[in-house]
Amino acid sequence: MKIFGVGKNYYPPTDEARRQFTAPDEPIIFLKADSSYLHNHKPFFVPQFMGRIDYEGEVVVRISRMGKGIAERFAGRYYDAYTVGIDFTAHDYLLRAQQNGLPWDIAKGFDGASTIGEWVPKDQLPDANNLHFRLDINGQTVQDGCTSDMIFSVDRVVSYVSNFYTLRTGDLIFTGTPAGTGPVNIDDRYEGWLEGRKLLEFNCK
């Protein structure tokens, strides 16, 4: 199983911020180790030795068939389900990597850093370009987004990734996070919602 992430894939939430924002020309893709995969509502153990850890709530898609060099117009045939996930990020490690032009692997791919909820079949939800989701921490909404605000659509991302990596059944793509990310604390309780369905629920320890 391969786990892909997309960096900087949401427009800023305000018009003023958008005017100052420079969108990337192509999707920013990174890989996360398979040991980062965390599911079945298992707790996330905060790696305190890594310093500040940030949460990033995202829509995740599941690849359902093998594909290579997929045309964007056919990309929807290659994934079959959605969920809500959290791309946990080691803030200090990522900052150093970005400042020094280094890989993001440790900052994004450490154990438990790819937490996902329960899957919902694609045909039970609206179009991939109009999925509403939110992340609650301790009962308070911290992120509230819609895939219509993505810079690169799900189909565009699937097509782009497939140019470089052969996609296989079971691969996952974290599609990017909207505004509202922040630091993780021990004893936090996370709940992730997609189109009104609670799919993700776990504690931090």
mmCIF file of C-alpha atoms in Angstrom:
data_model
loop_
_atom_site.group_PDB
_atom_site.id
_atom_site.type_symbol
_atom_site.label_atom_id
_atom_site.label_comp_id
_atom_site.label_asym_id
_atom_site.label_seq_id
_atom_site.Cartn_x
_atom_site.Cartn_y
_atom_site.Cartn_z
ATOM 1 C CA MET A 1 0.000 0.000 0.000
ATOM 2 C CA LYS A 2 1.226 3.458 -0.919
ATOM 3 C CA ILE A 3 0.041 6.565 0.903
ATOM 4 C CA PHE A 4 0.237 9.859 -0.964
ATOM 5 C CA GLY A 5 -0.291 13.365 0.353
ATOM 6 C CA VAL A 6 -0.912 16.654 -1.441
ATOM 7 C CA GLY A 7 0.605 19.857 -0.077
ATOM 8 C CA LYS A 8 -0.885 23.350 -0.361
ATOM 9 C CA ASN A 9 -4.011 22.212 -2.199
ATOM 10 C CA TYR A 10 -6.601 24.666 -0.813
ATOM 11 C CA TYR A 11 -7.167 28.300 -1.611
ATOM 12 C CA PRO A 12 -7.128 30.651 1.402
ATOM 13 C CA PRO A 13 -10.574 31.245 2.932
ATOM 14 C CA THR A 14 -10.740 35.032 2.439
ATOM 15 C CA ASP A 15 -10.628 37.182 -0.690
ATOM 16 C CA GLU A 16 -7.797 39.289 0.710
ATOM 17 C CA ALA A 17 -5.658 36.234 1.426
ATOM 18 C CA ARG A 18 -6.399 34.821 -2.038
ATOM 19 C CA ARG A 19 -5.149 38.004 -3.701
ATOM 20 C CA GLN A 20 -1.777 37.508 -2.003
ATOM 21 C CA PHE A 21 -1.685 33.747 -2.593
ATOM 22 C CA THR A 22 0.384 32.135 -5.348
ATOM 23 C CA ALA A 23 -1.024 28.747 -6.274
ATOM 24 C CA PRO A 24 1.430 26.004 -7.280
ATOM 25 C CA ASP A 25 1.603 25.150 -10.971
ATOM 26 C CA GLU A 26 1.369 21.423 -10.309
ATOM 27 C CA PRO A 27 0.245 19.290 -7.348
ATOM 28 C CA ILE A 28 2.833 19.016 -4.568
ATOM 29 C CA ILE A 29 3.048 15.289 -3.866
ATOM 30 C CA PHE A 30 4.755 13.502 -0.989
ATOM 31 C CA LEU A 31 4.784 9.892 0.205
ATOM 32 C CA LYS A 32 3.994 8.634 3.700
ATOM 33 C CA ALA A 33 5.331 5.325 5.050
ATOM 34 C CA ASP A 34 2.909 2.413 5.317
ATOM 35 C CA SER A 35 3.667 2.281 9.072
ATOM 36 C CA SER A 36 2.063 5.718 9.345
ATOM 37 C CA TYR A 37 -1.327 4.100 8.599
ATOM 38 C CA LEU A 38 -3.670 4.221 11.613
ATOM 39 C CA HIS A 39 -7.337 3.141 11.529
ATOM 40 C CA ASN A 40 -10.157 1.402 13.419
ATOM 41 C CA HIS A 41 -10.380 4.340 15.874
ATOM 42 C CA LYS A 42 -7.054 3.394 17.448
ATOM 43 C CA PRO A 43 -5.447 6.147 19.556
ATOM 44 C CA PHE A 44 -2.730 8.364 18.168
ATOM 45 C CA PHE A 45 0.327 8.318 20.413
ATOM 46 C CA VAL A 46 1.918 11.759 20.219
ATOM 47 C CA PRO A 47 5.690 11.465 19.542
ATOM 48 C CA GLN A 48 6.689 14.121 22.038
ATOM 49 C CA PHE A 49 10.383 13.818 21.185
ATOM 50 C CA MET A 50 9.568 15.325 17.760
ATOM 51 C CA GLY A 51 8.346 18.595 19.216
ATOM 52 C CA ARG A 52 5.169 20.243 17.995
ATOM 53 C CA ILE A 53 2.806 17.982 16.036
ATOM 54 C CA ASP A 54 0.057 19.570 13.933
ATOM 55 C CA TYR A 55 -3.237 18.089 12.763
ATOM 56 C CA GLU A 56 -4.408 18.494 9.166
ATOM 57 C CA GLY A 57 -7.911 17.208 8.442
ATOM 58 C CA GLU A 58 -8.444 15.993 4.884
ATOM 59 C CA VAL A 59 -10.646 14.037 2.521
ATOM 60 C CA VAL A 60 -8.975 10.724 1.652
ATOM 61 C CA VAL A 61 -9.728 8.637 -1.437
ATOM 62 C CA ARG A 62 -9.132 4.914 -1.873
ATOM 63 C CA ILE A 63 -7.738 3.555 -5.123
ATOM 64 C CA SER A 64 -9.757 0.584 -6.397
ATOM 65 C CA ARG A 65 -7.899 -0.627 -9.478
ATOM 66 C CA MET A 66 -4.429 -0.582 -10.963
ATOM 67 C CA GLY A 67 -3.632 2.310 -13.243
ATOM 68 C CA LYS A 68 -0.707 4.119 -14.852
ATOM 69 C CA GLY A 69 -0.764 7.339 -16.874
ATOM 70 C CA ILE A 70 -4.478 7.810 -16.217
ATOM 71 C CA ALA A 71 -6.189 10.555 -18.205
ATOM 72 C CA GLU A 72 -7.954 13.042 -15.937
ATOM 73 C CA ARG A 73 -11.319 12.407 -17.616
ATOM 74 C CA PHE A 74 -11.092 8.722 -16.647
ATOM 75 C CA ALA A 75 -9.638 9.180 -13.136
ATOM 76 C CA GLY A 76 -12.995 8.709 -11.415
ATOM 77 C CA ARG A 77 -12.960 5.075 -12.472
ATOM 78 C CA TYR A 78 -9.898 4.408 -10.314
ATOM 79 C CA TYR A 79 -11.196 5.203 -6.821
ATOM 80 C CA ASP A 80 -14.246 3.817 -5.067
ATOM 81 C CA ALA A 81 -14.566 5.371 -1.595
ATOM 82 C CA TYR A 82 -13.940 8.427 0.565
ATOM 83 C CA THR A 83 -13.219 9.037 4.206
ATOM 84 C CA VAL A 84 -11.870 11.727 6.510
ATOM 85 C CA GLY A 85 -8.258 11.435 7.609
ATOM 86 C CA ILE A 86 -5.643 13.402 9.480
ATOM 87 C CA ASP A 87 -2.220 14.039 8.036
ATOM 88 C CA PHE A 88 -0.291 14.541 11.264
ATOM 89 C CA THR A 89 2.764 16.708 10.690
ATOM 90 C CA ALA A 90 5.895 17.234 12.766
ATOM 91 C CA HIS A 91 5.914 21.033 12.532
ATOM 92 C CA ASP A 92 9.558 21.690 13.406
ATOM 93 C CA TYR A 93 10.864 18.926 11.152
ATOM 94 C CA LEU A 94 8.783 20.178 8.231
ATOM 95 C CA LEU A 95 9.929 23.759 8.739
ATOM 96 C CA ARG A 96 13.586 22.712 8.704
ATOM 97 C CA ALA A 97 13.027 20.562 5.620
ATOM 98 C CA GLN A 98 11.347 23.405 3.743
ATOM 99 C CA GLN A 99 14.021 25.933 4.723
ATOM 100 C CA ASN A 100 16.850 23.634 3.639
ATOM 101 C CA GLY A 101 15.283 22.016 0.586
ATOM 102 C CA LEU A 102 15.182 18.600 2.260
ATOM 103 C CA PRO A 103 12.626 15.778 1.894
ATOM 104 C CA TRP A 104 9.444 15.835 3.961
ATOM 105 C CA ASP A 105 9.505 12.095 4.757
ATOM 106 C CA ILE A 106 10.140 12.220 8.506
ATOM 107 C CA ALA A 107 7.891 15.233 9.052
ATOM 108 C CA LYS A 108 4.937 13.605 7.281
ATOM 109 C CA GLY A 109 5.500 9.860 7.372
ATOM 110 C CA PHE A 110 6.298 8.898 10.958
ATOM 111 C CA ASP A 111 4.361 6.090 12.684
ATOM 112 C CA GLY A 112 0.675 6.886 13.089
ATOM 113 C CA ALA A 113 0.828 10.047 10.994
ATOM 114 C CA SER A 114 -1.841 8.887 8.513
ATOM 115 C CA THR A 115 -5.033 8.400 10.495
ATOM 116 C CA ILE A 116 -8.174 7.481 8.571
ATOM 117 C CA GLY A 117 -11.840 6.930 9.368
ATOM 118 C CA GLU A 118 -14.444 4.527 8.042
ATOM 119 C CA TRP A 119 -14.931 4.308 4.290
ATOM 120 C CA VAL A 120 -18.051 5.447 2.451
ATOM 121 C CA PRO A 121 -18.620 4.126 -1.100
ATOM 122 C CA LYS A 122 -18.301 6.830 -3.709
ATOM 123 C CA ASP A 123 -21.802 6.280 -5.050
ATOM 124 C CA GLN A 124 -23.331 7.166 -1.667
ATOM 125 C CA LEU A 125 -21.909 10.691 -1.648
ATOM 126 C CA PRO A 126 -21.979 13.771 -3.897
ATOM 127 C CA ASP A 127 -19.465 14.510 -6.610
ATOM 128 C CA ALA A 128 -15.816 14.523 -5.525
ATOM 129 C CA ASN A 129 -15.677 18.242 -6.317
ATOM 130 C CA ASN A 130 -18.348 19.148 -3.744
ATOM 131 C CA LEU A 131 -17.685 17.148 -0.577
ATOM 132 C CA HIS A 132 -18.163 18.998 2.715
ATOM 133 C CA PHE A 133 -16.135 17.850 5.696
ATOM 134 C CA ARG A 134 -15.129 19.048 9.109
ATOM 135 C CA LEU A 135 -12.827 18.183 11.979
ATOM 136 C CA ASP A 136 -13.851 18.609 15.626
ATOM 137 C CA ILE A 137 -11.466 18.541 18.588
ATOM 138 C CA ASN A 138 -12.969 18.123 22.040
ATOM 139 C CA GLY A 139 -16.390 18.988 20.639
ATOM 140 C CA GLN A 140 -15.282 22.216 18.906
ATOM 141 C CA THR A 141 -15.047 22.547 15.106
ATOM 142 C CA VAL A 142 -11.515 23.529 14.092
ATOM 143 C CA GLN A 143 -11.661 22.856 10.353
ATOM 144 C CA ASP A 144 -14.630 23.150 8.008
ATOM 145 C CA GLY A 145 -13.904 22.667 4.328
ATOM 146 C CA CYS A 146 -15.263 21.679 0.943
ATOM 147 C CA THR A 147 -13.406 20.032 -1.912
ATOM 148 C CA SER A 148 -14.769 22.749 -4.216
ATOM 149 C CA ASP A 149 -12.043 24.980 -2.713
ATOM 150 C CA MET A 150 -9.231 22.669 -3.777
ATOM 151 C CA ILE A 151 -6.669 24.004 -6.235
ATOM 152 C CA PHE A 152 -6.290 20.612 -7.898
ATOM 153 C CA SER A 153 -9.359 18.384 -8.022
ATOM 154 C CA VAL A 154 -9.368 14.765 -6.891
ATOM 155 C CA ASP A 155 -9.365 13.600 -10.510
ATOM 156 C CA ARG A 156 -6.479 15.911 -11.367
ATOM 157 C CA VAL A 157 -4.462 14.602 -8.428
ATOM 158 C CA VAL A 158 -5.152 10.947 -9.265
ATOM 159 C CA SER A 159 -4.151 11.530 -12.873
ATOM 160 C CA TYR A 160 -1.020 13.451 -11.919
ATOM 161 C CA VAL A 161 0.195 10.894 -9.378
ATOM 162 C CA SER A 162 -0.366 8.063 -11.857
ATOM 163 C CA ASN A 163 2.149 9.608 -14.256
ATOM 164 C CA PHE A 164 4.950 8.860 -11.787
ATOM 165 C CA TYR A 165 3.686 5.916 -9.735
ATOM 166 C CA THR A 166 1.621 2.919 -10.755
ATOM 167 C CA LEU A 167 -1.516 3.103 -8.632
ATOM 168 C CA ARG A 168 -2.678 -0.156 -7.111
ATOM 169 C CA THR A 169 -5.792 -1.313 -5.315
ATOM 170 C CA GLY A 170 -5.707 -0.103 -1.722
ATOM 171 C CA ASP A 171 -3.428 2.891 -2.246
ATOM 172 C CA LEU A 172 -4.585 6.039 -0.432
ATOM 173 C CA ILE A 173 -4.451 9.704 -1.378
ATOM 174 C CA PHE A 174 -4.770 12.451 1.253
ATOM 175 C CA THR A 175 -6.068 15.306 -0.873
ATOM 176 C CA GLY A 176 -4.939 18.346 1.132
ATOM 177 C CA THR A 177 -6.105 20.397 4.087
ATOM 178 C CA PRO A 178 -8.022 23.691 4.384
ATOM 179 C CA ALA A 179 -7.364 26.468 6.880
ATOM 180 C CA GLY A 180 -7.606 25.764 10.596
ATOM 181 C CA THR A 181 -4.681 23.442 11.264
ATOM 182 C CA GLY A 182 -3.025 23.597 14.664
ATOM 183 C CA PRO A 183 -1.065 21.807 17.380
ATOM 184 C CA VAL A 184 -1.959 18.434 18.884
ATOM 185 C CA ASN A 185 -2.332 17.926 22.638
ATOM 186 C CA ILE A 186 -2.384 14.746 24.673
ATOM 187 C CA ASP A 187 -5.952 13.761 25.693
ATOM 188 C CA ASP A 188 -7.491 15.561 22.695
ATOM 189 C CA ARG A 189 -10.478 13.779 21.174
ATOM 190 C CA TYR A 190 -10.859 13.986 17.409
ATOM 191 C CA GLU A 191 -14.009 13.529 15.349
ATOM 192 C CA GLY A 192 -14.116 13.774 11.559
ATOM 193 C CA TRP A 193 -17.296 14.291 9.525
ATOM 194 C CA LEU A 194 -17.978 13.914 5.806
ATOM 195 C CA GLU A 195 -21.322 15.108 4.420
ATOM 196 C CA GLY A 196 -22.862 14.858 7.876
ATOM 197 C CA ARG A 197 -21.515 11.364 8.611
ATOM 198 C CA LYS A 198 -19.108 10.865 11.499
ATOM 199 C CA LEU A 199 -16.409 8.614 10.088
ATOM 200 C CA LEU A 200 -13.406 9.342 12.307
ATOM 201 C CA GLU A 201 -13.185 9.206 16.096
ATOM 202 C CA PHE A 202 -10.144 8.640 18.300
ATOM 203 C CA ASN A 203 -8.112 9.981 21.226
ATOM 204 C CA CYS A 204 -4.579 11.312 21.454
ATOM 205 C CA LYS A 205 -2.327 9.789 24.113
#
